[in-house]
Amino acid sequence: MLLPLAWGSLFFPGLFGVCTWGLRRARPAWTRHDCVMISTRLVSSVQAVLATGSGIIVIRSCSDVITDRHWLAREYVWFLIPYMIYDTYAMYLCEWYRAGDQSSRHSLTVFRNFLSKNRLMITHHVFILLVLVPIAQLKQQHTLLYKVNGILTLTTFFLCRILLFPFMYWSYGRQQGLSLLRVPSHIPFHCNVANAFLIAPQIYWFSLLCKKAARLFDVPPAKKDS
């Protein structure tokens, strides 16, 4: 318990610091806000890869999807706790640098803006974490790389956050010899309720990502003559 907690406390803030330092040196023209924001996204991507890899290992190592336990599933939770704390503070730093006004930094106004703009994500951090919002501060919304990133974000979010639930039901049904549609009536009612509460915000966030992705392919407005 203490070892993964300690490793997480060192790994995520350390990686964030290295990314920010590297971006400041590699891209001196970028603002500090750009560097902090991109570093936050990079660390979140690393965490997502680690979480996905851990999930794959757990799934491949367990034969009984109900009763089997894997040490990695337990230990990774402790590794994830420092990330939740770090990422909340990193989001606050993004808001702090975005404000730009030296006199207002760390003020109550900035903190209120942070809470107002990150209500869903802060709530999400209480349970699980994923930051999958494409970078929008570098004025590259209409580049091919930006659009590819948006498509990959939608695809991975849908596969890992939404299809995960029918996959769990399908795995249990296969083990018990049930069809997918019969599984809900053969598991405890509270399991269905809990899964409904978990998937509801995922669907909502996915709809927001879809709306944002749709704007990526809008024709940019014609520039007005100066």
Tab-separated table of C-alpha atoms in Angstrom:
chain	number	residue	atom	x	y	z
A	1	MET	CA	0.000	0.000	0.000
A	2	LEU	CA	2.657	2.532	1.053
A	3	LEU	CA	5.055	1.718	-1.789
A	4	PRO	CA	2.672	2.470	-4.711
A	5	LEU	CA	1.401	5.514	-2.807
A	6	ALA	CA	4.959	6.798	-2.451
A	7	TRP	CA	5.834	6.022	-6.065
A	8	GLY	CA	2.737	7.830	-7.311
A	9	SER	CA	3.515	10.840	-5.113
A	10	LEU	CA	6.943	11.108	-6.758
A	11	PHE	CA	6.175	9.967	-10.292
A	12	PHE	CA	3.298	12.210	-11.401
A	13	PRO	CA	4.505	15.576	-10.019
A	14	GLY	CA	8.039	14.732	-11.148
A	15	LEU	CA	6.902	13.899	-14.683
A	16	PHE	CA	4.864	17.092	-14.774
A	17	GLY	CA	7.900	19.132	-13.743
A	18	VAL	CA	10.132	17.492	-16.348
A	19	CYS	CA	7.551	18.020	-19.127
A	20	THR	CA	7.049	21.680	-18.214
A	21	TRP	CA	10.801	22.303	-18.031
A	22	GLY	CA	11.370	20.543	-21.349
A	23	LEU	CA	8.634	22.462	-23.135
A	24	ARG	CA	9.890	25.792	-21.797
A	25	ARG	CA	13.331	25.048	-23.222
A	26	ALA	CA	12.134	23.489	-26.493
A	27	ARG	CA	9.413	26.062	-27.181
A	28	PRO	CA	10.506	29.391	-25.661
A	29	ALA	CA	7.859	31.217	-27.688
A	30	TRP	CA	5.059	29.382	-25.923
A	31	THR	CA	3.471	30.984	-22.899
A	32	ARG	CA	3.840	29.412	-19.489
A	33	HIS	CA	0.121	28.617	-19.627
A	34	ASP	CA	0.626	26.648	-22.853
A	35	CYS	CA	3.496	24.666	-21.328
A	36	VAL	CA	1.629	23.893	-18.101
A	37	MET	CA	-1.541	22.903	-19.950
A	38	ILE	CA	0.248	20.608	-22.398
A	39	SER	CA	2.306	19.068	-19.599
A	40	THR	CA	-0.899	18.337	-17.707
A	41	ARG	CA	-2.311	16.572	-20.776
A	42	LEU	CA	0.884	14.603	-21.324
A	43	VAL	CA	0.940	13.333	-17.740
A	44	SER	CA	-2.749	12.427	-18.030
A	45	SER	CA	-1.993	10.486	-21.211
A	46	VAL	CA	0.776	8.571	-19.444
A	47	GLN	CA	-1.603	7.734	-16.612
A	48	ALA	CA	-4.236	6.577	-19.112
A	49	VAL	CA	-1.716	4.254	-20.793
A	50	LEU	CA	-0.657	2.831	-17.436
A	51	ALA	CA	-4.272	2.315	-16.356
A	52	THR	CA	-5.174	0.654	-19.661
A	53	GLY	CA	-2.150	-1.629	-19.496
A	54	SER	CA	-2.983	-2.590	-15.930
A	55	GLY	CA	-6.553	-3.369	-16.937
A	56	ILE	CA	-5.411	-5.587	-19.795
A	57	ILE	CA	-3.064	-7.486	-17.472
A	58	VAL	CA	-5.826	-7.989	-14.915
A	59	ILE	CA	-8.341	-9.155	-17.534
A	60	ARG	CA	-5.896	-11.627	-19.102
A	61	SER	CA	-4.850	-12.990	-15.705
A	62	CYS	CA	-8.326	-13.663	-14.285
A	63	SER	CA	-10.405	-16.636	-15.371
A	64	ASP	CA	-13.449	-15.897	-13.193
A	65	VAL	CA	-14.716	-12.361	-13.772
A	66	ILE	CA	-16.668	-12.364	-10.488
A	67	THR	CA	-14.500	-13.950	-7.828
A	68	ASP	CA	-10.925	-13.663	-9.120
A	69	ARG	CA	-8.673	-10.980	-7.640
A	70	HIS	CA	-5.394	-9.583	-8.928
A	71	TRP	CA	-2.815	-7.737	-6.873
A	72	LEU	CA	-2.354	-5.119	-9.581
A	73	ALA	CA	-5.997	-4.043	-9.387
A	74	ARG	CA	-5.572	-3.363	-5.680
A	75	GLU	CA	-2.150	-1.747	-5.787
A	76	TYR	CA	-2.904	0.496	-8.752
A	77	VAL	CA	-5.671	2.198	-6.789
A	78	TRP	CA	-3.054	3.386	-4.279
A	79	PHE	CA	-0.806	4.480	-7.146
A	80	LEU	CA	-3.729	6.455	-8.581
A	81	ILE	CA	-4.563	8.423	-5.428
A	82	PRO	CA	-1.563	10.800	-5.736
A	83	TYR	CA	-2.459	11.357	-9.384
A	84	MET	CA	-5.945	12.520	-8.441
A	85	ILE	CA	-4.488	15.049	-6.018
A	86	TYR	CA	-1.757	16.155	-8.437
A	87	ASP	CA	-4.120	16.552	-11.398
A	88	THR	CA	-6.568	18.688	-9.428
A	89	TYR	CA	-3.734	21.052	-8.530
A	90	ALA	CA	-2.425	20.975	-12.110
A	91	MET	CA	-5.843	22.053	-13.383
A	92	TYR	CA	-5.774	24.891	-10.881
A	93	LEU	CA	-2.339	25.938	-12.180
A	94	CYS	CA	-3.750	26.038	-15.715
A	95	GLU	CA	-6.484	28.390	-14.530
A	96	TRP	CA	-3.968	30.463	-12.575
A	97	TYR	CA	-1.712	31.008	-15.568
A	98	ARG	CA	-4.667	31.514	-17.891
A	99	ALA	CA	-5.885	34.399	-15.739
A	100	GLY	CA	-2.615	36.143	-16.510
A	101	ASP	CA	-3.242	39.057	-14.170
A	102	GLN	CA	-0.518	38.944	-11.554
A	103	SER	CA	-2.666	40.765	-8.995
A	104	SER	CA	-5.463	38.215	-9.249
A	105	ARG	CA	-3.413	35.028	-9.072
A	106	HIS	CA	-4.218	32.800	-6.122
A	107	SER	CA	-7.118	35.139	-5.412
A	108	LEU	CA	-10.615	34.041	-4.511
A	109	THR	CA	-11.760	35.021	-7.996
A	110	VAL	CA	-9.356	32.636	-9.710
A	111	PHE	CA	-10.309	29.855	-7.300
A	112	ARG	CA	-14.020	30.423	-7.976
A	113	ASN	CA	-13.396	30.379	-11.708
A	114	PHE	CA	-11.467	27.143	-11.291
A	115	LEU	CA	-14.348	25.512	-9.398
A	116	SER	CA	-16.928	26.873	-11.821
A	117	LYS	CA	-15.111	25.739	-14.933
A	118	ASN	CA	-14.091	22.325	-13.582
A	119	ARG	CA	-17.164	21.185	-11.652
A	120	LEU	CA	-17.671	18.019	-13.654
A	121	MET	CA	-13.993	17.113	-13.740
A	122	ILE	CA	-13.538	17.700	-10.025
A	123	THR	CA	-16.594	15.527	-9.351
A	124	HIS	CA	-15.186	12.974	-11.755
A	125	HIS	CA	-11.884	12.954	-9.853
A	126	VAL	CA	-13.691	11.821	-6.737
A	127	PHE	CA	-14.420	8.556	-8.509
A	128	ILE	CA	-12.177	8.069	-11.532
A	129	LEU	CA	-9.887	10.131	-13.690
A	130	LEU	CA	-9.545	10.853	-17.399
A	131	VAL	CA	-8.630	14.172	-18.979
A	132	LEU	CA	-9.377	13.858	-22.674
A	133	VAL	CA	-9.901	17.384	-23.923
A	134	PRO	CA	-7.878	18.285	-27.046
A	135	ILE	CA	-5.431	21.155	-26.721
A	136	ALA	CA	-7.171	24.337	-27.847
A	137	GLN	CA	-4.742	27.135	-26.782
A	138	LEU	CA	-2.244	26.926	-29.650
A	139	LYS	CA	-4.636	28.009	-32.436
A	140	GLN	CA	-4.236	24.667	-34.248
A	141	GLN	CA	-7.870	23.592	-34.336
A	142	HIS	CA	-7.864	23.186	-38.119
A	143	THR	CA	-4.636	21.239	-38.529
A	144	LEU	CA	-4.675	17.563	-39.481
A	145	LEU	CA	-2.852	16.587	-36.265
A	146	TYR	CA	-5.467	18.326	-34.142
A	147	LYS	CA	-8.314	16.547	-35.947
A	148	VAL	CA	-6.596	13.160	-35.687
A	149	ASN	CA	-6.129	13.778	-31.970
A	150	GLY	CA	-9.845	14.545	-31.645
A	151	ILE	CA	-10.841	11.344	-33.451
A	152	LEU	CA	-8.482	9.268	-31.309
A	153	THR	CA	-9.889	10.909	-28.185
A	154	LEU	CA	-13.447	9.994	-29.161
A	155	THR	CA	-12.459	6.460	-30.119
A	156	THR	CA	-10.511	5.684	-26.953
A	157	PHE	CA	-13.130	7.295	-24.724
A	158	PHE	CA	-15.908	5.239	-26.345
A	159	LEU	CA	-13.963	1.974	-26.195
A	160	CYS	CA	-12.553	2.360	-22.672
A	161	ARG	CA	-15.293	4.290	-20.912
A	162	ILE	CA	-18.580	3.178	-22.514
A	163	LEU	CA	-18.062	-0.218	-24.170
A	164	LEU	CA	-16.398	-1.348	-20.938
A	165	PHE	CA	-19.819	-1.846	-19.335
A	166	PRO	CA	-21.404	-4.099	-21.988
A	167	PHE	CA	-18.078	-5.952	-22.118
A	168	MET	CA	-18.350	-6.734	-18.392
A	169	TYR	CA	-21.910	-8.006	-18.868
A	170	TRP	CA	-20.874	-10.029	-21.911
A	171	SER	CA	-17.952	-11.586	-19.986
A	172	TYR	CA	-20.221	-12.635	-17.157
A	173	GLY	CA	-22.806	-13.976	-19.624
A	174	ARG	CA	-20.208	-16.016	-21.455
A	175	GLN	CA	-19.019	-17.488	-18.176
A	176	GLN	CA	-22.547	-18.335	-17.042
A	177	GLY	CA	-23.871	-19.409	-20.447
A	178	LEU	CA	-26.233	-16.426	-20.738
A	179	SER	CA	-26.947	-14.065	-23.577
A	180	LEU	CA	-25.980	-10.435	-23.102
A	181	LEU	CA	-29.608	-9.328	-22.779
A	182	ARG	CA	-30.308	-11.875	-20.015
A	183	VAL	CA	-27.372	-10.864	-17.821
A	184	PRO	CA	-29.031	-7.854	-16.076
A	185	SER	CA	-31.822	-10.052	-14.735
A	186	HIS	CA	-29.344	-12.620	-13.368
A	187	ILE	CA	-27.112	-10.308	-11.328
A	188	PRO	CA	-27.980	-8.428	-8.115
A	189	PHE	CA	-30.144	-5.354	-8.641
A	190	HIS	CA	-27.686	-3.069	-6.871
A	191	CYS	CA	-25.009	-4.030	-9.413
A	192	ASN	CA	-27.206	-2.763	-12.242
A	193	VAL	CA	-27.952	0.435	-10.319
A	194	ALA	CA	-24.265	1.047	-9.589
A	195	ASN	CA	-23.308	0.490	-13.230
A	196	ALA	CA	-26.069	2.858	-14.351
A	197	PHE	CA	-24.723	5.575	-12.068
A	198	LEU	CA	-21.206	4.993	-13.392
A	199	ILE	CA	-22.030	4.976	-17.091
A	200	ALA	CA	-24.417	7.957	-17.019
A	201	PRO	CA	-21.689	10.610	-16.633
A	202	GLN	CA	-19.532	8.789	-19.188
A	203	ILE	CA	-22.307	9.133	-21.773
A	204	TYR	CA	-22.742	12.794	-20.879
A	205	TRP	CA	-19.012	13.532	-21.221
A	206	PHE	CA	-18.924	11.573	-24.478
A	207	SER	CA	-21.732	13.754	-25.850
A	208	LEU	CA	-19.699	16.860	-24.956
A	209	LEU	CA	-16.655	15.416	-26.734
A	210	CYS	CA	-18.805	14.656	-29.797
A	211	LYS	CA	-20.030	18.257	-29.906
A	212	LYS	CA	-16.457	19.498	-29.641
A	213	ALA	CA	-15.321	17.062	-32.330
A	214	ALA	CA	-18.108	18.230	-34.645
A	215	ARG	CA	-16.739	21.762	-34.418
A	216	LEU	CA	-13.348	20.521	-35.580
A	217	PHE	CA	-14.754	19.816	-39.023
A	218	ASP	CA	-16.722	23.043	-39.372
A	219	VAL	CA	-15.509	25.320	-42.130
A	220	PRO	CA	-13.573	28.124	-40.450
A	221	PRO	CA	-15.241	31.497	-40.835
A	222	ALA	CA	-13.817	33.724	-43.505
A	223	LYS	CA	-11.349	36.201	-42.143
A	224	LYS	CA	-12.567	39.730	-42.217
A	225	ASP	CA	-10.532	42.250	-44.120
A	226	SER	CA	-8.542	44.341	-41.716
